[in-house]
Coordinates of C-alpha atoms and ligand atoms in Angstrom, one line a residue:
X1 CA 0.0 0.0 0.0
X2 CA 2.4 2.2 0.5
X3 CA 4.2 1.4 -2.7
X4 CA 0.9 2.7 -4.4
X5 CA 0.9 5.5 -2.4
X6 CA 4.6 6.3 -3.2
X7 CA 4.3 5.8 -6.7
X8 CA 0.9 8.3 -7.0
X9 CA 2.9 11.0 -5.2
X10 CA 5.9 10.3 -7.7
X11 CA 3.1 10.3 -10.8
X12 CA 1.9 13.5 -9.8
X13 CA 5.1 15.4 -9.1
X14 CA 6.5 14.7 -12.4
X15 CA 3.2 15.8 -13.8
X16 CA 3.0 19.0 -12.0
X17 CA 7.1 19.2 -13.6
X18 CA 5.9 19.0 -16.6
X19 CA 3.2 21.4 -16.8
X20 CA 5.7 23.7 -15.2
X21 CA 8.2 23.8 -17.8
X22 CA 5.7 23.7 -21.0
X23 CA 2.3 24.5 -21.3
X24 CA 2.4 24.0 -25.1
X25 CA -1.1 22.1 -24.5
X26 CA -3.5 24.7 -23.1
X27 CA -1.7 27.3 -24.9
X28 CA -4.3 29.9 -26.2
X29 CA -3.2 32.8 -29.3
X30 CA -5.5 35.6 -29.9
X31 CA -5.2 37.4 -33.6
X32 CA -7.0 40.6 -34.0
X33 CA -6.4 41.1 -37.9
X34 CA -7.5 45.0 -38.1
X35 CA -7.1 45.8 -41.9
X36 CA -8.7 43.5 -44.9
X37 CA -7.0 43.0 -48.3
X38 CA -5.7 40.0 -49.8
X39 CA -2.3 39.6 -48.0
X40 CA -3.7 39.7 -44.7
X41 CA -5.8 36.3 -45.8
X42 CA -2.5 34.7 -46.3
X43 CA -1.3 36.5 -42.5
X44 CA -3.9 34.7 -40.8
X45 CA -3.6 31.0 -42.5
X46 CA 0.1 31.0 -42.0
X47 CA 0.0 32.2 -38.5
X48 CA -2.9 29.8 -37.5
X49 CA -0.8 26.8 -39.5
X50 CA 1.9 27.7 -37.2
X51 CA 0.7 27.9 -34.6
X52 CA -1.9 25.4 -34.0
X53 CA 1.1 22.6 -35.4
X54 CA 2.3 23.9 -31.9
X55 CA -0.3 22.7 -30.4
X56 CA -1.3 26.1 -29.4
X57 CA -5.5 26.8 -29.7
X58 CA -6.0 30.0 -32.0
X59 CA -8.7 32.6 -32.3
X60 CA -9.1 35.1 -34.7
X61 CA -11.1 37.9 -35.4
X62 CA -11.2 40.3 -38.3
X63 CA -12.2 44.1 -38.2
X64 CA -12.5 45.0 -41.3
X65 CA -10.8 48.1 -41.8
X66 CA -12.7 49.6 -38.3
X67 CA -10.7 51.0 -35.0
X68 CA -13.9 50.8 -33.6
X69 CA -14.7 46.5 -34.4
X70 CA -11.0 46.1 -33.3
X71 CA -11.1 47.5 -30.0
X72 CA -14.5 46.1 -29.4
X73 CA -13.7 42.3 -30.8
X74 CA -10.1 42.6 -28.4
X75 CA -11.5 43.8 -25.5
X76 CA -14.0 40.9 -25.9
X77 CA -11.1 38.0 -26.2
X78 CA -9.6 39.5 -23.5
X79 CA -12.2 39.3 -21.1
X80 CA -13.4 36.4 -22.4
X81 CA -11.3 33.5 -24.3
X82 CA -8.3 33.0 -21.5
X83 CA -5.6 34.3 -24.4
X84 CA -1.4 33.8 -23.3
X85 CA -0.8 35.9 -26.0
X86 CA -2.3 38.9 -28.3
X87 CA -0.9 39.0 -31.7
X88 CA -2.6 42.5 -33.3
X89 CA -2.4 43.8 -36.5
X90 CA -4.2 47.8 -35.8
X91 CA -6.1 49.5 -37.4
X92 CA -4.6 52.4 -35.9
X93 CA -1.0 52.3 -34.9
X94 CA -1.8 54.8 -32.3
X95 CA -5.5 53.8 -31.1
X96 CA -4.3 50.0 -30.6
X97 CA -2.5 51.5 -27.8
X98 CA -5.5 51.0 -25.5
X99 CA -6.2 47.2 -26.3
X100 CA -2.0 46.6 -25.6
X101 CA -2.4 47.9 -21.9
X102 CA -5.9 46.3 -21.4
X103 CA -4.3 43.1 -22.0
X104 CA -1.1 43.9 -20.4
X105 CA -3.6 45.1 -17.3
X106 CA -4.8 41.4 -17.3
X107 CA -1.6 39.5 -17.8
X108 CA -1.5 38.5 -21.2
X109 CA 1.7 39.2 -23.4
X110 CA 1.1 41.0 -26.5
X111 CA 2.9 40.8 -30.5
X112 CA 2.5 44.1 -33.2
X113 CA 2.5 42.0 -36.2
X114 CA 3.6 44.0 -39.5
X115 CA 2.3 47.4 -37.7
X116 CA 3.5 48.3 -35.0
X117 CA 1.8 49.8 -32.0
X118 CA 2.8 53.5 -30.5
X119 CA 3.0 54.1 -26.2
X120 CA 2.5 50.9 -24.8
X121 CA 3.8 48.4 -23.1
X122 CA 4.4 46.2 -26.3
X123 CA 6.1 42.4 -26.3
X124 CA 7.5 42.1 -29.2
X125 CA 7.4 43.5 -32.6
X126 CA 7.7 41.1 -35.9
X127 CA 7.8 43.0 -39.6
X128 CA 9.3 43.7 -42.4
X129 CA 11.9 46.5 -43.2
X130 CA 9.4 49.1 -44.4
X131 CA 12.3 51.9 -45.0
X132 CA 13.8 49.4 -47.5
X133 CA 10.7 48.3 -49.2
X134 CA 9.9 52.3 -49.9
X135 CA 13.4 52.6 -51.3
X136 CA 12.9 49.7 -53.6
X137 CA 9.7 50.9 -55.4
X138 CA 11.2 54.2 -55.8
X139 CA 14.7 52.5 -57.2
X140 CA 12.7 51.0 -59.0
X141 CA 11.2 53.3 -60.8
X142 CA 13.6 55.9 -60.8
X143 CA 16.1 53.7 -63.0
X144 CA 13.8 53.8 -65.5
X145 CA 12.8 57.0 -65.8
X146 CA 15.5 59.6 -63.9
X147 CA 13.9 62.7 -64.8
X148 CA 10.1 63.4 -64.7
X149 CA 6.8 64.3 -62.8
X150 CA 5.8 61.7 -59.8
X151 CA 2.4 61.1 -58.1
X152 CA 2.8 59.6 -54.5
X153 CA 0.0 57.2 -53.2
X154 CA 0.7 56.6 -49.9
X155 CA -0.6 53.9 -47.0
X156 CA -3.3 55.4 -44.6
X157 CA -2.4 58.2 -42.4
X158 CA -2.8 56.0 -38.7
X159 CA -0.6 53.1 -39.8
X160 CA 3.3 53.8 -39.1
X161 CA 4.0 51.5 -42.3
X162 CA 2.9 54.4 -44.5
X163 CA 5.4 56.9 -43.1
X164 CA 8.4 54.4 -42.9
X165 CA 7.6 53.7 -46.6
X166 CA 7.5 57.0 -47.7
X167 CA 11.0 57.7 -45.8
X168 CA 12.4 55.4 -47.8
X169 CA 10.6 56.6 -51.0
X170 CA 12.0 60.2 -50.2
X171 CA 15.5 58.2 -49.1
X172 CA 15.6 58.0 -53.0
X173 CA 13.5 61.2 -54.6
X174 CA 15.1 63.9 -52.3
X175 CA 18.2 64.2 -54.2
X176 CA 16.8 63.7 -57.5
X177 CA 14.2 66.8 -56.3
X178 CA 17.1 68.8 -55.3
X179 CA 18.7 68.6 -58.3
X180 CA 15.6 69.5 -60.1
X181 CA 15.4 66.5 -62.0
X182 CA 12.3 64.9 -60.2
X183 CA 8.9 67.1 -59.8
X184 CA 6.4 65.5 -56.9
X185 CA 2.6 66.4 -58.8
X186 CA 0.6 64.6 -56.0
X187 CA 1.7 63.8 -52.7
X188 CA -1.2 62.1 -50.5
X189 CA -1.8 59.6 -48.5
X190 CA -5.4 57.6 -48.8
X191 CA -7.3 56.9 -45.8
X192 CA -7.4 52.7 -44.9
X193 CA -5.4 52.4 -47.9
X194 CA -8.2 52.1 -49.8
X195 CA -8.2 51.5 -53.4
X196 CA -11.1 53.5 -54.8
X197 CA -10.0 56.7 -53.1
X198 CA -6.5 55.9 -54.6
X199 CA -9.0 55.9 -57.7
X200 CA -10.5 59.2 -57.3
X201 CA -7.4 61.0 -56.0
X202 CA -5.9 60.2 -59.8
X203 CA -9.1 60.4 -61.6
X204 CA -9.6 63.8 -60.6
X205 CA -5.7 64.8 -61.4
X206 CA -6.1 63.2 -64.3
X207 CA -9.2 65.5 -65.2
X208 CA -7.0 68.6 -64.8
X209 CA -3.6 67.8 -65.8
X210 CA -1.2 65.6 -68.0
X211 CA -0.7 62.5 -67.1
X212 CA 2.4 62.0 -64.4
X213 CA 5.9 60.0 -65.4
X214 CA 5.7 57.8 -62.6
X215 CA 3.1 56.7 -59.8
X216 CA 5.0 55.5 -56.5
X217 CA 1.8 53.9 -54.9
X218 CA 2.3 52.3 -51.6
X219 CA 0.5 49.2 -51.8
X220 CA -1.1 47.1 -54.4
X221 CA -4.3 47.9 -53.4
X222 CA -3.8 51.9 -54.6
X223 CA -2.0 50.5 -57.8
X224 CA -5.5 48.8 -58.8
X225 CA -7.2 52.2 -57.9
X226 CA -4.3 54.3 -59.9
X227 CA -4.5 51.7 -62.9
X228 CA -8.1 51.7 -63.2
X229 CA -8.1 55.6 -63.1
X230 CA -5.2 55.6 -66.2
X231 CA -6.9 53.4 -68.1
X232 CA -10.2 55.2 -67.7
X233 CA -9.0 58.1 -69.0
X234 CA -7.7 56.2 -72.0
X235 CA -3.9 57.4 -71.1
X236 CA -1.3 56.2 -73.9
X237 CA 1.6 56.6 -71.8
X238 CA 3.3 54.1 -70.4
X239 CA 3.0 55.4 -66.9
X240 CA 5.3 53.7 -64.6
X241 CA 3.6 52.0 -61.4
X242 CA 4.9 50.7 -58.4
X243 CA 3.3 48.7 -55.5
X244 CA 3.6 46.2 -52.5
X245 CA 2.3 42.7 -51.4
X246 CA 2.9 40.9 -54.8
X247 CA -1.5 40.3 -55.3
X248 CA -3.0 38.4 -57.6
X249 CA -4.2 41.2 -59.8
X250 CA -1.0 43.0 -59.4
X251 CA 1.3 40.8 -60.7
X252 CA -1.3 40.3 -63.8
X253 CA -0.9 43.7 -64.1
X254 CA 2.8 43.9 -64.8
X255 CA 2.9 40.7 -67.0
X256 CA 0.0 43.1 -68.9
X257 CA 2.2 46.0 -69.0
X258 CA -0.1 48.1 -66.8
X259 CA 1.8 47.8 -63.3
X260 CA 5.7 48.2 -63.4
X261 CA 6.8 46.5 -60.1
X262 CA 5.2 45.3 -56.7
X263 CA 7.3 44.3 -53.6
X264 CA 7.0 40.4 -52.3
X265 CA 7.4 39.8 -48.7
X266 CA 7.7 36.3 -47.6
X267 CA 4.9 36.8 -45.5
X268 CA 5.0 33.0 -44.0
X269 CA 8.3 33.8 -42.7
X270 CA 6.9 36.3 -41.1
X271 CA 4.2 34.5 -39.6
X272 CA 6.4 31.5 -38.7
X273 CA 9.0 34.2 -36.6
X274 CA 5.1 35.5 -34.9
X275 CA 4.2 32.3 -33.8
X276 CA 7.5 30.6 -32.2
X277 CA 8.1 34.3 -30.3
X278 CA 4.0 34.1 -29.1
X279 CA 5.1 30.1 -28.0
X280 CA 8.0 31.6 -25.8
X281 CA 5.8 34.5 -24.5
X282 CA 3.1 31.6 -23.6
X283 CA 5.6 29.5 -21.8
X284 CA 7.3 32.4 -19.7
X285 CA 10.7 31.3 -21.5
X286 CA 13.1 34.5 -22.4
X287 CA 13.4 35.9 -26.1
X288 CA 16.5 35.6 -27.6
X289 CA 18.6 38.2 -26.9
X290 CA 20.0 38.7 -30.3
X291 CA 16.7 40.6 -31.6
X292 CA 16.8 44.2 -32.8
X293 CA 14.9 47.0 -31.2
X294 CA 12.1 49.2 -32.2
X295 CA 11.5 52.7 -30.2
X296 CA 7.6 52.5 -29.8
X297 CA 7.7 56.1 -28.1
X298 CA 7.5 54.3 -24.6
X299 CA 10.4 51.7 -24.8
X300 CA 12.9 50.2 -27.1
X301 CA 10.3 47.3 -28.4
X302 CA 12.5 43.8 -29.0
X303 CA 12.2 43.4 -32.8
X304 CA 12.3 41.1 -35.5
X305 CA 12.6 42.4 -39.1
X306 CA 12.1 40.0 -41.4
X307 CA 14.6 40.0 -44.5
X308 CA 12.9 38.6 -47.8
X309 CA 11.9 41.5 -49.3
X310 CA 12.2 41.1 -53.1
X311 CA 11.2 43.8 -56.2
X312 CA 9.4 41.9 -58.4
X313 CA 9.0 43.3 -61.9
X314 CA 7.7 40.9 -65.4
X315 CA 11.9 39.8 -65.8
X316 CA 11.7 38.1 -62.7
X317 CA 8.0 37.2 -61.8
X318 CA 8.0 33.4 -62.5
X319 CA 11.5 32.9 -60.0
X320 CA 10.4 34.9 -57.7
X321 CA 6.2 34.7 -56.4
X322 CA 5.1 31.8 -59.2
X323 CA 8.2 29.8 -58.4
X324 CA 7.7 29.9 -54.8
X325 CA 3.7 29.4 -55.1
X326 CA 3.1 32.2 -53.5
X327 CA 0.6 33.1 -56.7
X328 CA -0.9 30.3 -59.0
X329 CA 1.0 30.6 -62.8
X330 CA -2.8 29.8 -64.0
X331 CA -4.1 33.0 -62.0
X332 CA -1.3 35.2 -63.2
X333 CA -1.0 34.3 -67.0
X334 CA -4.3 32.5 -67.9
X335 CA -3.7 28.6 -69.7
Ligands
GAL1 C1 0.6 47.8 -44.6 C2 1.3 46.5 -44.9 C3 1.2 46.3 -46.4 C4 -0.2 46.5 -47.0 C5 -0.9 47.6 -46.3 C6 -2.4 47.6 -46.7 O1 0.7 48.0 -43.2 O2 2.7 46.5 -44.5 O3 1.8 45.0 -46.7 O4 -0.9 45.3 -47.0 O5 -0.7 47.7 -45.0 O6 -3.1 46.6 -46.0

């Protein structure tokens, strides 16, 4: 009997030893995935693949495009679902804030995925170089054509990408605009990057001026708008036209002639980086030490910055996002 009894007090020390140093198990991962174009579907299915071959249980929940929807669906994980970790993408850069110290307030760890999030009490921050991605659309284009009138589309006003971007556009243009060689002709940046205000923006230019050299548009999503607006107004040119996220549409558009580059991002690297640093956050275990930092405004936020950022033009399409399978050949160039 006392054998038995020896041996159950044995069992259940090692258990409790166990659940002490992993708790890959019960792990629970909150996403909130504030914006909604096509890259962020990919976001979410690498990130829950990632994850849940972790074992880790995930949750998402998409805002579409709303500060409002995010802070309501976060606040409502939070309170409700038992989350380890937070991995948000904001709406807002600033606004999200609030939802990092609500769950900081309640003891969960939170991640800035791609965006980060300003004054708080942040994690960790995973993304890509956005500085160097700007500089490689305007590279880009500017080797083409080193003298002429540029339009610049940027990201929405609230998310920090859109500034680091166009730092590293201007990284480029400022001494080609010194030298008088470059003229800027539009200079905005479109509200939740949205792709029919991209539209308007240059359909209403276009109705009062001669078409530009060059369009430097942020994203893919305001290279759709800006193309449709070109071809609307039946513009002969060959109006150069840059972009970011590698989308479907967007890379028929350059093997068309009507887009000249986009940026791909290896987005599952991303996502793969997200999850293992939201498996040591779960489990209390340190983050390696060897991570950059980000200043958030309140602390030097460790930092990951993923580097497979590639400029993707028609010479080097099928290598780069067909070859991979980030985008089906069918999708991209028909039968
Ligand atoms: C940015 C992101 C880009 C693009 C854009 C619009 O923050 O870095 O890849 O998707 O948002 O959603």
């Amino acid at each position: 009997m006392r054998t038995h009894i020896a041996n159950l007090i044995t069992a259940f020390i090692i258990c409790l030893l166990f659940w002490g140093c992993s708790k890959t198990d019960d792990i629970i991962i909150g996403i909130s995935m504030g914006p909604t174009h096509e890259r962020w579907t990919k976001d979410i299915s690498y990130l829950t693949h990632h994850l849940e071959s972790q074992n880790a249980k995930v949750i998402v929940r998409e805002a579409n495009g709303s500060q409002v929807e995010q802070a309501r669906q976060a606040k409502e994980m939070i309170e409700k679902d038992k989350l380890d970790v937070l991995i948000i993408v904001p709406v807002n850069s600033d606004a999200a804030g609030k939802l990092v110290d609500y769950a900081k307030s309640r003891d969960i760890d939170v991640i800035a995925y791609d965006r980060i999030i300003k004054n708080c009490d942040l994690d960790c921050y995973l993304s890509f170089d956005n500085v160097r991605i700007g500089e490689m659309q305007a590279e880009y284009l500017t080797k083409i054509k080193p003298r002429g009138s540029y339009a610049l589309l940027g990201g929405d006003p609230g998310d920090n990408n859109s500034l680091l971007l166009r730092i590293g556009q201007m990284n480029i243009l400022q001494p080609l605009i010194i030298r008088g060689d470059i003229k800027i002709v539009v200079d905005e940046n479109v509200e939740k990057w949205d792709d029919g205000i991209a539209y308007q923006i240059m359909k209403d230019y276009l109705a009062e001026n001669d078409p530009p050299d060059a369009i430097i548009a942020s994203s893919d999503g305001l290279s759709r708008g800006a193309s449709k607006a070109l071809l609307e107004a039946g513009v002969k040119k060959n109006v150069l036209l840059s972009g970011q996220d590698a989308e479907t549409d967007a890379c028929k558009r350059i093997v068309e002639g009507h887009q000249t580059m986009t940026v791909y991002k290896v987005i599952e690297s991303l996502a793969a980086s997200a999850a293992n640093m939201a498996i040591l956050l779960a489990n209390d275990e340190p983050i390696p030490n060897t991570l950059t930092t980000v200043n958030n405004g309140t602390k030097m936020v460790p930092a990951v910055l993923v580097s497979s950022i590639i400029p993707v033009g028609e010479e080097n399409i099928r290598m780069t996002v067909i070859a991979d399978g980030f985008i089906d050949e069918k999708e991209v160039f028909g039968n």
